[in-house]
Amino acid sequence: MFGISFIRTKKLDHLTTECSKLAITNVELSKQNARQSKTIMELTGEIRVLNSKILLEESINDELQKKLNQKYPKKPLNKKLYKKR
């Protein structure tokens, strides 16, 4: 009986050790997932900011182009230079 009890205890110790290793690995993976999730959220925020900046720049460029066109309207082409032969 003592031999069987010793084997069971040894198996139980082995299982306990394996469960501890798996638990530690699980915690490490959870930490990595949290870091990656944070990184993804940070990148998403940065993309939104960059998109907003691009839209603002496009809007400013459009306004400046309008003002430029009003101040210096395009002159009609000199048709005499482009006579058909």
Coordinates of C-alpha atoms in Angstrom, one line a residue:
M1 CA 0.0 0.0 0.0
F2 CA 2.8 2.4 0.9
G3 CA 4.3 2.0 -2.6
I4 CA 1.0 2.8 -4.4
S5 CA 0.5 5.8 -2.2
F6 CA 4.0 7.0 -3.0
I7 CA 3.4 6.7 -6.7
R8 CA 0.2 8.6 -6.5
T9 CA 1.9 11.3 -4.5
K10 CA 4.7 11.5 -7.1
K11 CA 2.1 11.8 -9.9
L12 CA 0.2 14.4 -8.0
D13 CA 3.4 16.4 -7.4
H14 CA 4.2 16.1 -11.1
L15 CA 0.7 17.3 -12.1
T16 CA 0.9 20.1 -9.6
T17 CA 4.2 21.3 -11.1
E18 CA 2.8 21.1 -14.7
C19 CA -0.3 23.0 -13.7
S20 CA 1.9 25.7 -12.1
K21 CA 4.0 26.0 -15.3
L22 CA 0.9 26.3 -17.4
A23 CA -0.6 28.9 -15.1
I24 CA 2.6 31.0 -15.3
T25 CA 2.6 30.7 -19.1
N26 CA -1.0 31.7 -19.2
V27 CA -0.3 34.8 -17.1
E28 CA 2.6 35.7 -19.4
L29 CA 0.4 35.3 -22.5
S30 CA -2.3 37.4 -20.9
K31 CA 0.3 40.2 -20.3
Q32 CA 1.5 40.0 -23.9
N33 CA -2.1 40.2 -25.1
A34 CA -2.7 43.2 -23.0
R35 CA 0.4 45.0 -24.3
Q36 CA -0.5 44.1 -27.9
S37 CA -4.1 45.3 -27.4
K38 CA -2.8 48.6 -26.0
T39 CA -0.4 49.0 -28.9
I40 CA -3.2 48.4 -31.4
M41 CA -5.3 51.0 -29.6
E42 CA -2.5 53.5 -29.6
L43 CA -1.9 52.9 -33.3
T44 CA -5.6 53.3 -34.1
G45 CA -5.5 56.6 -32.2
E46 CA -2.5 57.8 -34.1
I47 CA -4.1 56.9 -37.4
R48 CA -7.2 58.9 -36.5
V49 CA -5.0 61.9 -35.6
L50 CA -3.1 61.6 -38.9
N51 CA -6.3 61.4 -40.9
S52 CA -7.6 64.5 -39.1
K53 CA -4.4 66.3 -39.9
I54 CA -4.6 65.3 -43.6
L55 CA -8.3 66.5 -43.8
L56 CA -7.3 69.8 -42.2
E57 CA -4.4 70.3 -44.6
E58 CA -6.6 69.5 -47.6
S59 CA -9.2 72.0 -46.4
I60 CA -6.5 74.7 -45.9
N61 CA -5.1 74.0 -49.3
D62 CA -8.5 74.3 -50.9
E63 CA -9.1 77.6 -49.2
L64 CA -5.7 78.9 -50.2
Q65 CA -6.3 77.8 -53.8
K66 CA -9.6 79.6 -53.9
K67 CA -8.0 82.8 -52.5
L68 CA -5.2 82.5 -55.0
N69 CA -7.6 82.1 -57.9
Q70 CA -9.6 85.1 -56.7
K71 CA -6.6 87.3 -56.4
Y72 CA -4.9 86.1 -59.6
P73 CA -7.6 84.8 -61.9
K74 CA -6.5 82.7 -64.8
K75 CA -6.1 84.8 -68.0
P76 CA -7.8 83.5 -71.1
L77 CA -5.4 82.0 -73.6
N78 CA -4.3 84.2 -76.4
K79 CA -6.1 82.6 -79.3
K80 CA -3.9 84.4 -81.9
L81 CA -0.9 82.3 -80.8
Y82 CA -2.9 79.2 -81.4
K83 CA -4.2 79.8 -84.9
K84 CA -5.1 76.8 -86.9
R85 CA -3.0 76.5 -90.0

